[in-house]
Backbone as a printed PyTorch tensor [residue, N CA C, xyz], in Angstrom:
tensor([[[115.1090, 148.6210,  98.6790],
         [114.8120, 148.7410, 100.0920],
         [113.4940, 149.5040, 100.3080]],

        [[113.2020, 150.2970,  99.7310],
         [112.0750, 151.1270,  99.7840],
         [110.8080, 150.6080,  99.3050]],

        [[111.3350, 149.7380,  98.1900],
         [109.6310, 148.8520,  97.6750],
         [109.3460, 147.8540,  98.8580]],

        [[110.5660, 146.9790,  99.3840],
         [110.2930, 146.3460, 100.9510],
         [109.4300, 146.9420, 101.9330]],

        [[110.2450, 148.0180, 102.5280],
         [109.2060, 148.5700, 103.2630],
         [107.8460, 149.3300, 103.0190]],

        [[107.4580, 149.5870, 101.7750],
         [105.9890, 149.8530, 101.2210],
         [105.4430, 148.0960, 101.5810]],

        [[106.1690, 146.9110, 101.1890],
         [105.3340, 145.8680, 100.9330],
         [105.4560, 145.4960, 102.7460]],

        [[106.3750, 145.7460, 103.5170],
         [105.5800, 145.5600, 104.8690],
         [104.9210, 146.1510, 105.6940]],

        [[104.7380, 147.6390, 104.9630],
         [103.7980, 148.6490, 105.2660],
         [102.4370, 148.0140, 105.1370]],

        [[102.3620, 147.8400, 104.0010],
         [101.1000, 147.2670, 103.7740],
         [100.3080, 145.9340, 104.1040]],

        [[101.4490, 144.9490, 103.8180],
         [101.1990, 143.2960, 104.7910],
         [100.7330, 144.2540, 106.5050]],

        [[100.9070, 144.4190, 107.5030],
         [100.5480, 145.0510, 108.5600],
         [ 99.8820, 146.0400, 108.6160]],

        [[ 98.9240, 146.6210, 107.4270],
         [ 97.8870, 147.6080, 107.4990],
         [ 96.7120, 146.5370, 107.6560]],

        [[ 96.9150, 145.5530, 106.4480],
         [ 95.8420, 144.5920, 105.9530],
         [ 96.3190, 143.4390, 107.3020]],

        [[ 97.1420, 143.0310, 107.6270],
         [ 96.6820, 142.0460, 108.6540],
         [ 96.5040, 142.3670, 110.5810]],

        [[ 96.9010, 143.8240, 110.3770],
         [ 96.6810, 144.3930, 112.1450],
         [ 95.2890, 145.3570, 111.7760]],

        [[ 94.5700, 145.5210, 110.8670],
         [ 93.6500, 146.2210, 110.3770],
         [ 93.6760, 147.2860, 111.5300]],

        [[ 94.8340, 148.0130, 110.6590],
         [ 95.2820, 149.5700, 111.0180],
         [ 94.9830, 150.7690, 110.0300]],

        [[ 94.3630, 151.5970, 110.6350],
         [ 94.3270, 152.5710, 109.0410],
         [ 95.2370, 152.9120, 108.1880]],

        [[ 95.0770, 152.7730, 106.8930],
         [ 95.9400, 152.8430, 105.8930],
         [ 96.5570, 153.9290, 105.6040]],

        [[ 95.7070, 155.1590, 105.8000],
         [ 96.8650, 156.1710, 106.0910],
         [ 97.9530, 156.6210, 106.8030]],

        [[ 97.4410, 156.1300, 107.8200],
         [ 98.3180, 156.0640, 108.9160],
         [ 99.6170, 155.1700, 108.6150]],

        [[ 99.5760, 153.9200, 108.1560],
         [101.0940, 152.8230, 108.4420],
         [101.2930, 153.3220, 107.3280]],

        [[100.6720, 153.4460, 105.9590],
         [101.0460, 153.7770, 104.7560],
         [101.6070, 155.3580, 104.0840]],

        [[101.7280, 156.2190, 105.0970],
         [102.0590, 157.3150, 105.1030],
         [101.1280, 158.0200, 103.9100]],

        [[100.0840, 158.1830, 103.7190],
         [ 99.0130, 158.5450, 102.8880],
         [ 98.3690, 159.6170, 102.9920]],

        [[ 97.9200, 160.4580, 102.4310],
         [ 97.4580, 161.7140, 102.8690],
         [ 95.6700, 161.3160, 102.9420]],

        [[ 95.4980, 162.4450, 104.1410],
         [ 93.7140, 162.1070, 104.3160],
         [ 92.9720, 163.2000, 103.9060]],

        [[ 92.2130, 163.3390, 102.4400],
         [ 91.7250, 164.8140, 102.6260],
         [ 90.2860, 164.2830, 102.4550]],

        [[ 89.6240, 165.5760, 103.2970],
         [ 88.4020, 165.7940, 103.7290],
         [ 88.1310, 167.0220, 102.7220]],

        [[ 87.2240, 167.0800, 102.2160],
         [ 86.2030, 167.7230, 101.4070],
         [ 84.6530, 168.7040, 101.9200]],

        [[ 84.1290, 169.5220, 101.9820],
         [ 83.5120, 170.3350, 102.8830],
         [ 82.7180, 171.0650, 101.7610]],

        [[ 81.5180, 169.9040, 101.2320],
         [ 80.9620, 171.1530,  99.6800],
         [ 82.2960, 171.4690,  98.8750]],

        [[ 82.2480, 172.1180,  98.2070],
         [ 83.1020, 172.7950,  96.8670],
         [ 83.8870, 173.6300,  97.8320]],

        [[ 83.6250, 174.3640,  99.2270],
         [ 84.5500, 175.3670,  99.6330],
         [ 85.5030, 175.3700, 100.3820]],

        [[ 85.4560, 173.9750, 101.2300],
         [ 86.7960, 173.7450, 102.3350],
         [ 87.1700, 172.9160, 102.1060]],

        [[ 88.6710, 172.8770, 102.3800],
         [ 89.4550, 171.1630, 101.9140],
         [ 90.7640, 171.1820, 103.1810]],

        [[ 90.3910, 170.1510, 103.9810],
         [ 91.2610, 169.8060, 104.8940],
         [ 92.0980, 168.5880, 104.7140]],

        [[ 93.3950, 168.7490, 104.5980],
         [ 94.6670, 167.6290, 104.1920],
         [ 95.6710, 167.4520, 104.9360]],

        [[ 95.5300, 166.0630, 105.7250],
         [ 96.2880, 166.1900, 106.6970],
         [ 97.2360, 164.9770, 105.7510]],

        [[ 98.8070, 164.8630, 106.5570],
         [ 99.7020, 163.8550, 106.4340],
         [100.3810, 164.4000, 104.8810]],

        [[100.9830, 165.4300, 104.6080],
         [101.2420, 166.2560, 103.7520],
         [102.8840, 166.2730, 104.0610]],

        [[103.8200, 166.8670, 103.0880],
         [105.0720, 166.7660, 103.1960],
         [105.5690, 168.3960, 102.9590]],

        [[104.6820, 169.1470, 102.6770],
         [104.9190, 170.3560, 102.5220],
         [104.2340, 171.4860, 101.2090]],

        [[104.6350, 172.5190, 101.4940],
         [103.4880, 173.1110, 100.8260],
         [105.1340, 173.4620,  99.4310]],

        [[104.2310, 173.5180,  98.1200],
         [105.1860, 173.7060,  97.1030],
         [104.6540, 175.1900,  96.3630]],

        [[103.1860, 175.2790,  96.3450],
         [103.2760, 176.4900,  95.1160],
         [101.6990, 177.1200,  96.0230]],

        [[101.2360, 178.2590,  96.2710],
         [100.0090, 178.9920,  96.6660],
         [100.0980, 179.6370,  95.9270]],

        [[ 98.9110, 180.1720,  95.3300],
         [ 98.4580, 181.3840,  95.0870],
         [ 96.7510, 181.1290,  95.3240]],

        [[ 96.1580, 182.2740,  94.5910],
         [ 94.1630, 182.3770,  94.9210],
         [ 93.6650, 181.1910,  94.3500]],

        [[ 94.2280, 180.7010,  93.3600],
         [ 94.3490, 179.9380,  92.4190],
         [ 94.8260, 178.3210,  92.1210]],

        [[ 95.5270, 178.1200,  93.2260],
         [ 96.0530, 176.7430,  93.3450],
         [ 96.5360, 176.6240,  94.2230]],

        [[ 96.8040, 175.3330,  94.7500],
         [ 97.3910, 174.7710,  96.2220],
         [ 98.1690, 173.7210,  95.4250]],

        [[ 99.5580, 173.6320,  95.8390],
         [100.5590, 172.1580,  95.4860],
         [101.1570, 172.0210,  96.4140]],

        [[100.5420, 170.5860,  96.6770],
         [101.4890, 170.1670,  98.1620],
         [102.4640, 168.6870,  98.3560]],

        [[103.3860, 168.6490,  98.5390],
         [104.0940, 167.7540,  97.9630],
         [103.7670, 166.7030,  98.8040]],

        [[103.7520, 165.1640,  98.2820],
         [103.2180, 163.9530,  99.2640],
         [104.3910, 163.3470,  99.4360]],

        [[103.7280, 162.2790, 100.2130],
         [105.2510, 161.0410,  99.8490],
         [105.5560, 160.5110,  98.5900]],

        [[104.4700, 159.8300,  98.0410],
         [104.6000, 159.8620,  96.5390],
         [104.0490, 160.6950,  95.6780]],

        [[104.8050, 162.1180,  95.0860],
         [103.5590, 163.1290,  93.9970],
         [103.3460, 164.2420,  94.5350]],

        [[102.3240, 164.7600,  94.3250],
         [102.0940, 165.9740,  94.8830],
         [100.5330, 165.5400,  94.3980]],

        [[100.2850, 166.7770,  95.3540],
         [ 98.4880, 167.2150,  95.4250],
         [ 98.2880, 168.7970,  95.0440]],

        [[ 96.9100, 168.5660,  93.8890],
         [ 96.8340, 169.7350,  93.2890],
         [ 95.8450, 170.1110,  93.4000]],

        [[ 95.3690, 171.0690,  93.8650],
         [ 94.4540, 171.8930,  94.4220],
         [ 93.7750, 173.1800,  93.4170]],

        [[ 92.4700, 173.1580,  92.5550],
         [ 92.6570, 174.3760,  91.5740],
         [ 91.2690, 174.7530,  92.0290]],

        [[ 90.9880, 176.3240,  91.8560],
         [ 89.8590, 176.7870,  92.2730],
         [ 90.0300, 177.9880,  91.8030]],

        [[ 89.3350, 178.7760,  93.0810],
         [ 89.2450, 180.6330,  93.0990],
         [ 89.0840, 181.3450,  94.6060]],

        [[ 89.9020, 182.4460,  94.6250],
         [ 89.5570, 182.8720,  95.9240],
         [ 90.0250, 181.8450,  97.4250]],

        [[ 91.2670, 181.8960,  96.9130],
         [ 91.8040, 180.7360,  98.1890],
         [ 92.2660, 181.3870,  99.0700]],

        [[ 92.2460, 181.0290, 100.3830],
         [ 92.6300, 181.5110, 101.5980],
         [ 92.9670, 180.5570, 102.4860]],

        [[ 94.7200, 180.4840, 103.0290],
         [ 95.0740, 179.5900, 103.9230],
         [ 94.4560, 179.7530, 105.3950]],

        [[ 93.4800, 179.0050, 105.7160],
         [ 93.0220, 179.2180, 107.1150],
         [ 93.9250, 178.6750, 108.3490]],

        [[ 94.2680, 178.0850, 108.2770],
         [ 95.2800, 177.5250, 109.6800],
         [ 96.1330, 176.4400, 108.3680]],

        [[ 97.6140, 176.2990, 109.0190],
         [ 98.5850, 175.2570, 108.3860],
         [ 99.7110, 175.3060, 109.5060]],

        [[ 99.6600, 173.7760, 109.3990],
         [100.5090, 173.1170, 110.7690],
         [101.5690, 172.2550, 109.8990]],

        [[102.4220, 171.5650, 110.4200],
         [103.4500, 170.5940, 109.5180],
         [103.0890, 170.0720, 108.3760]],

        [[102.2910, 169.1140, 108.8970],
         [101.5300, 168.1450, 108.1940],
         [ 99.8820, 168.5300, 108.0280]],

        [[ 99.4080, 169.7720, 107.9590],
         [ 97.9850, 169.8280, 108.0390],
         [ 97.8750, 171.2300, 107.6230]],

        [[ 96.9070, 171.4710, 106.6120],
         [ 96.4470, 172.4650, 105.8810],
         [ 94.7360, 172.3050, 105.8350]],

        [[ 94.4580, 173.9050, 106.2490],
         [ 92.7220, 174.0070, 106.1120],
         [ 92.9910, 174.9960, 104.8860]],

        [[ 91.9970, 175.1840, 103.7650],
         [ 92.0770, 175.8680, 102.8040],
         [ 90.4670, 176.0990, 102.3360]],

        [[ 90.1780, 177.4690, 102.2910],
         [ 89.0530, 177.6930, 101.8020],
         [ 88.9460, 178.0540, 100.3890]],

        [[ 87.9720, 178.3470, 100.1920],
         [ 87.6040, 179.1950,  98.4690],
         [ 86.7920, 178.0020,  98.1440]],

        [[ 86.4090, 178.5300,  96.2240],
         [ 85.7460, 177.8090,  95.5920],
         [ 86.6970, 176.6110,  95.1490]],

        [[ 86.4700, 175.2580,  95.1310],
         [ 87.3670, 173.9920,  95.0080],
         [ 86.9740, 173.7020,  93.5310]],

        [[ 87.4360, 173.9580,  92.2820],
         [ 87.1480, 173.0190,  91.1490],
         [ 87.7000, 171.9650,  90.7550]],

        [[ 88.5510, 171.7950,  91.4720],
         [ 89.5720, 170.3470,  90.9260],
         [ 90.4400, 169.9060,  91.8670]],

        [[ 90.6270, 168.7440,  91.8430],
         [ 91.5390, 167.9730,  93.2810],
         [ 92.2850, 167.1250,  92.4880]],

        [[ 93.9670, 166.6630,  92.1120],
         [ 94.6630, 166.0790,  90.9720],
         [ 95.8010, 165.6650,  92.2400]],

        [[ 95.5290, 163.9340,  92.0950],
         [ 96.9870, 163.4270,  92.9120],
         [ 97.6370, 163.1550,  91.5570]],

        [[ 99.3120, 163.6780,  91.5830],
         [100.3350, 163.7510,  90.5740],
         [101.2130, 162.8530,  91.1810]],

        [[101.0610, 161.7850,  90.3770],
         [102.3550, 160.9180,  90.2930],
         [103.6990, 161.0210,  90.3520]],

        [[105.2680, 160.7720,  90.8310],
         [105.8300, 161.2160,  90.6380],
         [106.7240, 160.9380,  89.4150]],

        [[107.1180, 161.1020,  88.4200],
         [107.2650, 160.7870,  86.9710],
         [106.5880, 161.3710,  86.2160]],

        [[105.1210, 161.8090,  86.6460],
         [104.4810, 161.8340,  85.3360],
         [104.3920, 163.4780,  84.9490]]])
């Protein structure tokens, strides 16, 4: 049931040319230089420290590694995060 509705998620992204994050429940992150990272459409926050951001998606999680992190504003679905950004890792879920 769930691979169904991914495959009519997607038949109606591609034929109502709707944004894909949006019907596809997808996360949108924005990038700001190496120091700000804004991620909206998020399922929740899993692990902070100065050091890393893990935020769980619909499928996976999002991994966030740097230095000197600071949560600037976080709403449901929406996280601003500053510091130095060295690495951005979408994690599969399985792997």
């Amino acid at each position: 049931m769930k691979r169904l509705k991914k495959t009519i998620r997607q038949w109606m992204t591609e034929q109502m040319d709707l944004p894909a994050d949006v019907m596809m429940d997808l996360p949108r992150v924005t990038l700001i230089g190496n120091f700000h990272i804004y991620i909206e459409n998020h399922k929740g926050l899993i692990r902070f420290t100065q050091e890393e951001l893990r935020l769980r998606l619909t499928e996976g999680e999002l991994l966030v590694v740097g230095r000197d992190f600071v949560i600037k504003n976080i709403l449901p679905e929406e996280i601003l995060l500053e510091g130095v950004i060295v690495d951005i890792r979408f994690i599969k879920e399985g792997s």
